[in-house]
Short mmCIF file of C-alpha atoms in Angstrom, two decimals:
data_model
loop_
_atom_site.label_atom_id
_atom_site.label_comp_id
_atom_site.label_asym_id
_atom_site.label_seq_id
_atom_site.Cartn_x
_atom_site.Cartn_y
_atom_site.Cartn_z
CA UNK A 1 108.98 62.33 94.35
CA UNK A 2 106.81 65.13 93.43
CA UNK A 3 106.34 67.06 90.37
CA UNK A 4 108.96 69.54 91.60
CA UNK A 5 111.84 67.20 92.85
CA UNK A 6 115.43 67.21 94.16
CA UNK A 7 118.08 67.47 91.46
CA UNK A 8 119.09 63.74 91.79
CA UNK A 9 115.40 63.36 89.94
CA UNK A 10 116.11 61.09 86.32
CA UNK A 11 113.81 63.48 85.04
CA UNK A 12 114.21 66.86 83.49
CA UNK A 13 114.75 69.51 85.96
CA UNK A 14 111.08 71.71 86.43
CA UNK A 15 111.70 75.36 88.14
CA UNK A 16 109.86 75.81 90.76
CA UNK A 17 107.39 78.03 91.78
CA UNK A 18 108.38 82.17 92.36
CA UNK A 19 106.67 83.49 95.68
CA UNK A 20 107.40 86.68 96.48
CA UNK A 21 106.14 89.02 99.89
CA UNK A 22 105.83 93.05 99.71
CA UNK A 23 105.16 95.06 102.80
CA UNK A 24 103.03 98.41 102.27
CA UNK A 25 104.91 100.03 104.35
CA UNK A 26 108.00 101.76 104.45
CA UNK A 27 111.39 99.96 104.77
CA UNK A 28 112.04 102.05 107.82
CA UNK A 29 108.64 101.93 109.31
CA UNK A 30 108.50 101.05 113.28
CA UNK A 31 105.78 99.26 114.45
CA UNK A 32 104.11 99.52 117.33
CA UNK A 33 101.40 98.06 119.28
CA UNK A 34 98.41 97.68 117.49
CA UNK A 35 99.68 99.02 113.96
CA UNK A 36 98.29 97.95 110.66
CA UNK A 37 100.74 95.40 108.99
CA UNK A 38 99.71 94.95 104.98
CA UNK A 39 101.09 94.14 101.72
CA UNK A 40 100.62 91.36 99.13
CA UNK A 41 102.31 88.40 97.95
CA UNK A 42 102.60 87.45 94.50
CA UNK A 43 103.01 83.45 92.92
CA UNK A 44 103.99 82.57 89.47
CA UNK A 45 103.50 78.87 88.97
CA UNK A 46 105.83 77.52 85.78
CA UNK A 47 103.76 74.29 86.19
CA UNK A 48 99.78 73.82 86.74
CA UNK A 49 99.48 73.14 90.34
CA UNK A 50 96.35 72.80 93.06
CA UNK A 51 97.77 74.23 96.45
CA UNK A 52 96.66 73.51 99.88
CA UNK A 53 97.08 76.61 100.98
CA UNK A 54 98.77 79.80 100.74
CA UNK A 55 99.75 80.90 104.05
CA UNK A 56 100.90 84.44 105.47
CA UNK A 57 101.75 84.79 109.34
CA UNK A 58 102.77 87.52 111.26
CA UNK A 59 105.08 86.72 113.67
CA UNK A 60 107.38 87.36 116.94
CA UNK A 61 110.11 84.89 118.55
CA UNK A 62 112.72 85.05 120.76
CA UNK A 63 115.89 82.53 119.99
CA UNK A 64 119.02 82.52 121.98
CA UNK A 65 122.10 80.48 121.25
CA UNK A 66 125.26 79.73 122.91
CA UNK A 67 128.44 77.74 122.39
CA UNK A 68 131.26 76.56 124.81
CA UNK A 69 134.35 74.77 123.95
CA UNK A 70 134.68 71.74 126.60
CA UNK A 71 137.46 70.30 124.94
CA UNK A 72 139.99 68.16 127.10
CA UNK A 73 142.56 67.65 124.99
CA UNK A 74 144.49 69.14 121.71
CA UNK A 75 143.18 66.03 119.40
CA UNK A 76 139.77 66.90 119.01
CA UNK A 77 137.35 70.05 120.26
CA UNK A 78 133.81 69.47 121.57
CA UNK A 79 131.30 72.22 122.11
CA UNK A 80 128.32 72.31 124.41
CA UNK A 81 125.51 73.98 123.48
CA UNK A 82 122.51 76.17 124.86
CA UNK A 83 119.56 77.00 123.05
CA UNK A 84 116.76 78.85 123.55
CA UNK A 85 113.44 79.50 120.95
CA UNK A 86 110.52 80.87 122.38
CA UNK A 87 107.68 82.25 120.16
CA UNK A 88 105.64 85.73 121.41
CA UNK A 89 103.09 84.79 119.13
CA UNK A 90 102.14 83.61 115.55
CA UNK A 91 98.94 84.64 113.65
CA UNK A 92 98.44 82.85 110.26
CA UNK A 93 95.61 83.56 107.25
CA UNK A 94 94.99 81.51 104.23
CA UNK A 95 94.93 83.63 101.31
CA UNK A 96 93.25 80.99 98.72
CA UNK A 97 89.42 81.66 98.30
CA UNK A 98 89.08 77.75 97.46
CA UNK A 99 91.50 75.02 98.94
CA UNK A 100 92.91 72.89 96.03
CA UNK A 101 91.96 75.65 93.55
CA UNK A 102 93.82 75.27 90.26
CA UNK A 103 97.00 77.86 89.18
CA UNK A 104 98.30 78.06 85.91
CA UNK A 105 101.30 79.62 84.36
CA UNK A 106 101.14 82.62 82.36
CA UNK A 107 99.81 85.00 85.34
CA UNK A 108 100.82 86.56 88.43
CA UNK A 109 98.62 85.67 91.37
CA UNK A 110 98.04 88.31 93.71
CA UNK A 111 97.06 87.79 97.39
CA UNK A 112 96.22 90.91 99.68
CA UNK A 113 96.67 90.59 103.54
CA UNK A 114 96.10 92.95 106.61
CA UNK A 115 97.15 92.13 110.27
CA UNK A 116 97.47 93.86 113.53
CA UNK A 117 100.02 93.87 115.11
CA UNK A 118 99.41 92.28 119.17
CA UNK A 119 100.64 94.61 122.76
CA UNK A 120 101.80 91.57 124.47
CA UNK A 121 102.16 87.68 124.16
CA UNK A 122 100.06 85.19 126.43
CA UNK A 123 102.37 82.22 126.26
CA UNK A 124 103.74 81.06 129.96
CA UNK A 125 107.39 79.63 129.63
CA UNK A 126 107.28 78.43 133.62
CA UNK A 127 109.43 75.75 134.14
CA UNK A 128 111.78 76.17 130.62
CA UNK A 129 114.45 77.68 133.04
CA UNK A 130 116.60 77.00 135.96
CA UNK A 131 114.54 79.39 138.12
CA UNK A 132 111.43 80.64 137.17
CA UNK A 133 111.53 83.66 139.66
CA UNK A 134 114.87 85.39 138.61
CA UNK A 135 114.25 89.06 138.81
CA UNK A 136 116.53 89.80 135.52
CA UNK A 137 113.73 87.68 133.38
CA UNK A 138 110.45 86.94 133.77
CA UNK A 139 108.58 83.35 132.81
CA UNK A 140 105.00 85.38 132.71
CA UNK A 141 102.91 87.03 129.85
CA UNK A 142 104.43 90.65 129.17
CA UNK A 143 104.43 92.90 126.87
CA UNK A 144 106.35 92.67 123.53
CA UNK A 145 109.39 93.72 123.69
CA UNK A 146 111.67 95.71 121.17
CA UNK A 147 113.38 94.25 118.08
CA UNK A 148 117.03 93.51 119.66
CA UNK A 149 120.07 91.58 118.71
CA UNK A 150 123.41 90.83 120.24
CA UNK A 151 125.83 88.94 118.20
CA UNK A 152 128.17 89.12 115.70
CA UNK A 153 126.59 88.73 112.37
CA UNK A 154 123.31 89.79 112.72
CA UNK A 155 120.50 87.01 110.61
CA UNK A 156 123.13 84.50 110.09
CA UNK A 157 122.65 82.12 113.09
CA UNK A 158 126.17 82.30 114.37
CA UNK A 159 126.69 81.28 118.06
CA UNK A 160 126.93 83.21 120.42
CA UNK A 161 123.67 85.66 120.05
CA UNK A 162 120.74 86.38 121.27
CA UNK A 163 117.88 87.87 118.91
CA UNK A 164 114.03 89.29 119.59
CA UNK A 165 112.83 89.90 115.71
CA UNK A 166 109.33 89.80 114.37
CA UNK A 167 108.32 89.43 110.92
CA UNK A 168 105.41 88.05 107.89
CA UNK A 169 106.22 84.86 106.54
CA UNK A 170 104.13 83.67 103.56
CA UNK A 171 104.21 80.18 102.49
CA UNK A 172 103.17 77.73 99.84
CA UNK A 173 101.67 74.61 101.15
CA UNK A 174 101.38 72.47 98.24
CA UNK A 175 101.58 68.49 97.95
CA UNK A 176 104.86 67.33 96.04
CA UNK A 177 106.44 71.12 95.85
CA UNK A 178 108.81 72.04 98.08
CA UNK A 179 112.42 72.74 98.25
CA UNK A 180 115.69 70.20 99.81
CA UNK A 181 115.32 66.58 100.53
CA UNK A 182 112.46 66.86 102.51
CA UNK A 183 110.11 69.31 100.24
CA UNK A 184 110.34 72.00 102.79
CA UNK A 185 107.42 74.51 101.57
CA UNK A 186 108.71 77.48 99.51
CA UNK A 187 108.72 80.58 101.60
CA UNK A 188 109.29 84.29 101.95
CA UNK A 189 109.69 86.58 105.15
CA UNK A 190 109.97 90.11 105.37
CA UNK A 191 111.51 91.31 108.74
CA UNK A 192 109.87 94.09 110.62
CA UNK A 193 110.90 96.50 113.53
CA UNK A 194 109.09 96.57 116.41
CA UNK A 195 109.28 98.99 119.52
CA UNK A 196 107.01 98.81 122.67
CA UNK A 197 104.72 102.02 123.40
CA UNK A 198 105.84 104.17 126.36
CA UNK A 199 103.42 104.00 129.11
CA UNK A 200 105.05 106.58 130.72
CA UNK A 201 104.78 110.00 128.93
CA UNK A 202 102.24 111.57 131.01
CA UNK A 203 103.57 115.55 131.36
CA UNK A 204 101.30 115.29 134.76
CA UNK A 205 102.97 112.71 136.19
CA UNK A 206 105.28 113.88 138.95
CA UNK A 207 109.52 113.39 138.91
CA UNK A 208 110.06 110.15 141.34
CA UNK A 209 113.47 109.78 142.26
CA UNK A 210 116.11 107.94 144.43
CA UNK A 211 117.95 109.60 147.42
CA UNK A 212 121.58 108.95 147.83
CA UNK A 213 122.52 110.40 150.88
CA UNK A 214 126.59 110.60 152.28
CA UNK A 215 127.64 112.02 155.45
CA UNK A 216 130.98 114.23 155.07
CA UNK A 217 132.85 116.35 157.79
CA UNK A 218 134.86 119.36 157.14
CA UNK A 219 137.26 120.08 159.98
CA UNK A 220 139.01 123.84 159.26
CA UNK A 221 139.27 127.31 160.50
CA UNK A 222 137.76 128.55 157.44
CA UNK A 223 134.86 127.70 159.31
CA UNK A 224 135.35 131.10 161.42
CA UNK A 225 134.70 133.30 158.33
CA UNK A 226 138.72 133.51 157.82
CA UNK A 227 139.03 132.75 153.60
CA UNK A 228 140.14 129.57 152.83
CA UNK A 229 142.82 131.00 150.22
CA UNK A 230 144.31 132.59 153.76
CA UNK A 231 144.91 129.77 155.74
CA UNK A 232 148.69 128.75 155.38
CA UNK A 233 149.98 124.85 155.51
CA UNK A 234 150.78 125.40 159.42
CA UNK A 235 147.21 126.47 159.82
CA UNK A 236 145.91 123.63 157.92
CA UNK A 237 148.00 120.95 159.52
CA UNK A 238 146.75 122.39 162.65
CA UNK A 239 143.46 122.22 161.66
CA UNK A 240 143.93 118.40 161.19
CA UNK A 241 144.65 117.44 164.38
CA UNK A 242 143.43 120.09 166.64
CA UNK A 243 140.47 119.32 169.08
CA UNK A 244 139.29 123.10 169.05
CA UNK A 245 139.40 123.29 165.28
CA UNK A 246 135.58 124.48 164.05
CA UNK A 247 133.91 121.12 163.11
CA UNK A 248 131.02 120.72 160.85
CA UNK A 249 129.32 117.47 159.66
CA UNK A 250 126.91 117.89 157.11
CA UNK A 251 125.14 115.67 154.49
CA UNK A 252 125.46 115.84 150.73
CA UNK A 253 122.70 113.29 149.07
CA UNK A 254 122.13 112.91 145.11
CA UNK A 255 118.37 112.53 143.54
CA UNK A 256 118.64 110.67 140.70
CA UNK A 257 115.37 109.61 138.69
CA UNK A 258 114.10 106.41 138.05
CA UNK A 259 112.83 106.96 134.82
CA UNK A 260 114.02 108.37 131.72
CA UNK A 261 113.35 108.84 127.93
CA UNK A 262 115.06 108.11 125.28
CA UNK A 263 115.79 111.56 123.72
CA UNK A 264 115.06 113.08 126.52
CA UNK A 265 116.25 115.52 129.11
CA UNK A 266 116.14 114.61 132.38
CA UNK A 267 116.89 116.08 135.95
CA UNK A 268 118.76 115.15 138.57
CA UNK A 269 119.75 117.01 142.41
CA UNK A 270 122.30 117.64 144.38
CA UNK A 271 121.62 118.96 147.93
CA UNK A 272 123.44 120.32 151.40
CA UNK A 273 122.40 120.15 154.25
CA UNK A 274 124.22 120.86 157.69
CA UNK A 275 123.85 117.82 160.54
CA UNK A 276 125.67 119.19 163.30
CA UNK A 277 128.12 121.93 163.95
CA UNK A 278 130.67 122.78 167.02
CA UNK A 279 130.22 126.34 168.83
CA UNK A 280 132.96 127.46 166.80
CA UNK A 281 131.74 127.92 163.77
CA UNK A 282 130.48 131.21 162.36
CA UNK A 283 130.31 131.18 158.89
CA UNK A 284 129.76 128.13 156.25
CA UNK A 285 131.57 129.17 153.06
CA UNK A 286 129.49 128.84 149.64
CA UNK A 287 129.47 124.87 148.14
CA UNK A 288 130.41 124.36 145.12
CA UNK A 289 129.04 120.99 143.13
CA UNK A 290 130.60 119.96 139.93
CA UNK A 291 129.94 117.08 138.57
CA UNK A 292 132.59 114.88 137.27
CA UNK A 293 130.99 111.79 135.97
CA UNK A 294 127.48 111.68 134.22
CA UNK A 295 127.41 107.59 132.86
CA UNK A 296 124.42 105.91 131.11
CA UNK A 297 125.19 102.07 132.17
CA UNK A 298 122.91 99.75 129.27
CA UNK A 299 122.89 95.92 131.37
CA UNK A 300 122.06 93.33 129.06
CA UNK A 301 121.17 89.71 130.58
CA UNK A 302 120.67 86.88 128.57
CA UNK A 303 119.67 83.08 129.17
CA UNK A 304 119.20 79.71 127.77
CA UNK A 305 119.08 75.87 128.72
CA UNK A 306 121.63 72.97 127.68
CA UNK A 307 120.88 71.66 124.06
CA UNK A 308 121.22 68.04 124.77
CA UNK A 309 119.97 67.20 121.66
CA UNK A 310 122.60 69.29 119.73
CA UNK A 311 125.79 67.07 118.28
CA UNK A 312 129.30 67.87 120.08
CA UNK A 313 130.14 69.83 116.81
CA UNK A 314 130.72 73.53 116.24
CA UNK A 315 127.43 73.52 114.36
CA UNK A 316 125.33 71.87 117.02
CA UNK A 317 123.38 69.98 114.52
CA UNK A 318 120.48 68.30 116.25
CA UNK A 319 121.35 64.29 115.57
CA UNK A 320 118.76 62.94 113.15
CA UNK A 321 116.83 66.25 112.32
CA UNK A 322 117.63 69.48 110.84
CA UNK A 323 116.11 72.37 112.21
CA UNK A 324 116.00 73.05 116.27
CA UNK A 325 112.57 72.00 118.05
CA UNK A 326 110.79 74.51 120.36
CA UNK A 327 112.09 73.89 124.11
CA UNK A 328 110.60 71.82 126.33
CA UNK A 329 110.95 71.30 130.31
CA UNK A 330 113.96 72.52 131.36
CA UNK A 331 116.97 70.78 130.31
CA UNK A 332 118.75 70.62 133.97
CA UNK A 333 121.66 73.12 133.10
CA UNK A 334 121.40 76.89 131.89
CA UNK A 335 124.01 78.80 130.55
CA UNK A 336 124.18 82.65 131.51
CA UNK A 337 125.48 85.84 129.78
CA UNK A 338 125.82 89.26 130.69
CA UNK A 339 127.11 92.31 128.69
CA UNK A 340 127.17 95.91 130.06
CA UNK A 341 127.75 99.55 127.42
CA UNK A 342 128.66 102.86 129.04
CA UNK A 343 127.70 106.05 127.27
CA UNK A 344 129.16 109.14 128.98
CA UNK A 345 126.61 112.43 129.14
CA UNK A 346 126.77 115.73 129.77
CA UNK A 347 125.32 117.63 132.24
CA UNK A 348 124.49 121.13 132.40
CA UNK A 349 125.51 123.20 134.15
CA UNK A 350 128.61 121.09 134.84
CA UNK A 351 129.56 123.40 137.69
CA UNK A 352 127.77 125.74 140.46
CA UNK A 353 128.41 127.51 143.80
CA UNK A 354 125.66 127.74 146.50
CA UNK A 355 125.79 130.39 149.34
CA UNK A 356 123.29 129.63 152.53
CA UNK A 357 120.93 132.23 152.54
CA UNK A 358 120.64 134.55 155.17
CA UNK A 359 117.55 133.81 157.56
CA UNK A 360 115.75 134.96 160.49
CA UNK A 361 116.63 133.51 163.99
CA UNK A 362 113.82 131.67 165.14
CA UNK A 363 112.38 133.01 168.39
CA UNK A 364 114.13 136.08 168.16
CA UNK A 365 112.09 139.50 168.17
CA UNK A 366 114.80 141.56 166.45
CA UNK A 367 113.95 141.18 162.97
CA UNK A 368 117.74 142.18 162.49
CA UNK A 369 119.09 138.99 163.75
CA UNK A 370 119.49 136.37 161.05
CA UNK A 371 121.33 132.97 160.71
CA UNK A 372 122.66 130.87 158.28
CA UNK A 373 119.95 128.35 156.52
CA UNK A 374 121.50 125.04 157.15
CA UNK A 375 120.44 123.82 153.48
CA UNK A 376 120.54 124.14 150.03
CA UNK A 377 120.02 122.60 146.94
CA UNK A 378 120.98 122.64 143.14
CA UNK A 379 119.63 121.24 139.77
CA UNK A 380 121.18 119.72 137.19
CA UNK A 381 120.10 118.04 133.62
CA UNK A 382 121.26 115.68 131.68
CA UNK A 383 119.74 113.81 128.25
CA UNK A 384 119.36 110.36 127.19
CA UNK A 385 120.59 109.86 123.70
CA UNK A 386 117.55 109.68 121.15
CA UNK A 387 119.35 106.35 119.44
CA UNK A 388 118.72 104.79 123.39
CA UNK A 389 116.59 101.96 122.98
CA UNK A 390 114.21 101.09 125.50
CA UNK A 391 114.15 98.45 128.47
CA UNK A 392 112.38 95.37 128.91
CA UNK A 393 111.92 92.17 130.32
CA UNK A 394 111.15 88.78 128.75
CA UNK A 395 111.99 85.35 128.90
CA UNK A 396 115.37 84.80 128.39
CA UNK A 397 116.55 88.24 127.41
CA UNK A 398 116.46 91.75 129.30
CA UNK A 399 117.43 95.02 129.10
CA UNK A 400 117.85 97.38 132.12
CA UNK A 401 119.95 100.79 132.68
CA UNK A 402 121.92 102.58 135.43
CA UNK A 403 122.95 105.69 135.82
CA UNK A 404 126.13 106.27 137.84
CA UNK A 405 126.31 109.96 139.04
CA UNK A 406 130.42 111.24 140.26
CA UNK A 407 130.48 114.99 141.65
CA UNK A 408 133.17 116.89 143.38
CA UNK A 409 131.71 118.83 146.90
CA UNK A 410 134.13 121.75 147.24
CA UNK A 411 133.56 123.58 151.14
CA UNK A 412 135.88 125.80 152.67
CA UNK A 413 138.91 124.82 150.50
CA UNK A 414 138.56 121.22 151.29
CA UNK A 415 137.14 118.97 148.15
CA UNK A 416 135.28 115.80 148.69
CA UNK A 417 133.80 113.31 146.16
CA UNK A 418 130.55 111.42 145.91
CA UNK A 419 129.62 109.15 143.34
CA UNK A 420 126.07 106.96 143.41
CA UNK A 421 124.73 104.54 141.29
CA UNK A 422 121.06 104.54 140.46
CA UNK A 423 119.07 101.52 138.91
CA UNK A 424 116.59 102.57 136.36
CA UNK A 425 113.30 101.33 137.09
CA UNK A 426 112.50 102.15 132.92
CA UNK A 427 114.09 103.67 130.00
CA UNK A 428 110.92 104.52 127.66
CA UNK A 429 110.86 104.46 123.83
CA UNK A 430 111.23 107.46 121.95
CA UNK A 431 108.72 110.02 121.64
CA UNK A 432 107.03 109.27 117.79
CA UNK A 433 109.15 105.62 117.90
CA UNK A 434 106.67 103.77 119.90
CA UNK A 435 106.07 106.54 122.50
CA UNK A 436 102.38 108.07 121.76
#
């Protein structure tokens, strides 16, 4: 054994080495692309010793892990496992001047380090997965995406969860010193938070959205000009089933962006527009849209192959080795998850009435005669809480949003609903949290 042993040693029991790892930066700091990552670590050595290094890595990974109970029977429970552990990327420094250099107790050894801090990783994981070209992940180089975790106990390595962290890990690599049975090297890590830059907060760039369109019919003598508060339940029920009852099919559609911001506002547009009409009908009454439903869906997908390596235990020890191996080729099985948040919003106004303008007939030469527009449109906004993270895509874990849109059409006394989801092609980071 080495000069710093297990505790089963005969000899007297040496402490080992203290190694210690301070960020400059704050606590709360977020990092983004391209920031400066610095600090120092600091060794006191109760014991000459010549290390081999002294190592300090900054570092991303992705590590996924789920458990099933396959257990047949009330005797005994087995548990399959699925594992993934996919590194972004891993930059390392050795902080000795001279390798083998000599430390001696009675000082504190100081050892400065700077990194940056990468946009994207350039690792391929083709072929880890069951299919390669699944839309919800990606198997290509991407950029990084935001610190995330799903689980239960965040940090403890508890099945089932799914975790994106980065951090700087300093080590001591040093012959005979080392910690457990096998002299694992003594280590520190200091977790940092990362979020993505928003490519997409360009005040030029103009507001792309979705169409929804729905085609409604309104079937009612208020439709002569008569006020819908007049028309009587005989009237009505006539209404319903007579062929000469005014008739008037129109279109209501919802524009709903495809991109938002956290902390933002955003917009969103409801519109009216007449299709067709019988001869009947002389007057369209005003519209009123209010919306009843405003829902921020977050959709979180998560992946990972069978860990056939892992034991049949809760645990999922890997038989003869103690710490879980970078995947290889995929395994033959994959295990899938998906999770799904709803945040209500508001939206403002939450209610409005529209009246058709008044315009002129077309090919008329009395400037008097005017018609009905046969369209109109209204705005309204809504705002993506500032604690929304942003979406991504990467290997085994994504993010994506939805927003699901419910108003109430109200048109000559007769209400109608439409409600449309919309699939949001990005939700970008906060401005001044990894926006610009």
């Amino acid at each position: 054994m080495g000069l710093f042993g297990s505790s089963k040693d005969k000899g007297p029991y040496v402490p080992l080495p203290e190694l210690s790892l301070q960020l400059a930066n704050p606590p709360d700091k977020v990092f983004k692309p391209d920031s400066t990552v610095s600090g120092h670590i600091t060794l006191i050595v109760p014991q000459p010793i010549n290390p081999q290094a002294i190592e300090v890595s900054l570092w991303g990974l992705s590590k996924v892990w789920l458990r099933r109970d396959v257990s047949s029977s009330d005797k005994s429970s087995e548990y399959h496992h699925w594992r993934d552990h996919a590194p972004f990327f891993t930059v390392s420094h050795n902080l000795l001047e001279k390798p083998q250099q000599q430390l001696v107790p009675g000082q504190a050894y100081t050892f400065p380090f700077s990194f940056r801090v990468p946009e994207a990783t350039a690792n391929y994981r083709a072929g880890f997965y069951k299919q390669d070209n699944d839309g919800r992940w990606t198997s290509a180089p991407h950029a990084l995406p935001p610190t995330f975790f799903w689980g239960v106990r965040p940090g403890q390595g508890i099945p089932d969860y799914a975790e994106i962290s980065y951090g700087v890990t300093a080590r001591l690599l040093c012959p005979g010193v080392g910690v457990g049975k096998n002299l694992d090297p003594i280590a520190a890590t200091a977790p940092l938070t990362f979020s993505p830059l928003n490519p997409y907060l360009n005040p030029a760039a103009p507001l792309t959205v979705i169409r929804h369109p729905q085609t409604l019919t309104l079937q009612s003598s208020a439709l002569t000009g008569a006020s819908p508060s007049s028309l009587g339940f005989r009237q009505r029920l006539t209404d319903r089933f007579s062929s000469a009852t005014p008739k008037l099919d129109f279109e209501t559609a919802l524009e709903i962006p495809d991109l938002l911001h956290s902390g933002l506002e955003f917009r969103f547009r409801a519109s009216f527009a007449v299709l067709s009409k019988s001869g009947s009908v002389a007057h369209i009454p005003p519209i009123t849209f209010r919306v009843l439903k405003l829902e921020l869906r977050s959709l979180t997908h998560v992946r990972a192959p069978r860990d056939y390596n892992a034991s049949s235990w809760m645990d999922g020890h890997h038989r003869g080795r103690d710490h879980v191996p970078v995947n290889g080729a995929y395994s033959g099985q994959e295990q899938t998850m998906y999770r799904e948040a709803k945040v209500l919003l508001n939206a403002v106004p939450d209610c409005t009435t529209l009246v058709l303008d008044e315009v002129p007939v077309l090919g008329e030469k009395d400037a008097k005669s005017v018609q009905q527009a046969e369209r109109t449109e209204c705005w309204f906004v809504g705002r993506v809480p500032g604690t929304m993270p942003p979406s991504f895509v990467s290997w085994a874990v994504s993010r994506a949003y939805c927003v699901k849109v419910r108003v109430g059409v109200e048109v000559g006394g007769k209400k109608f609903e439409v409600e449309k989801e919309n699939y949001i092609n990005a939700v970008g980071s906060a401005p001044g949290e990894g926006g610009v």
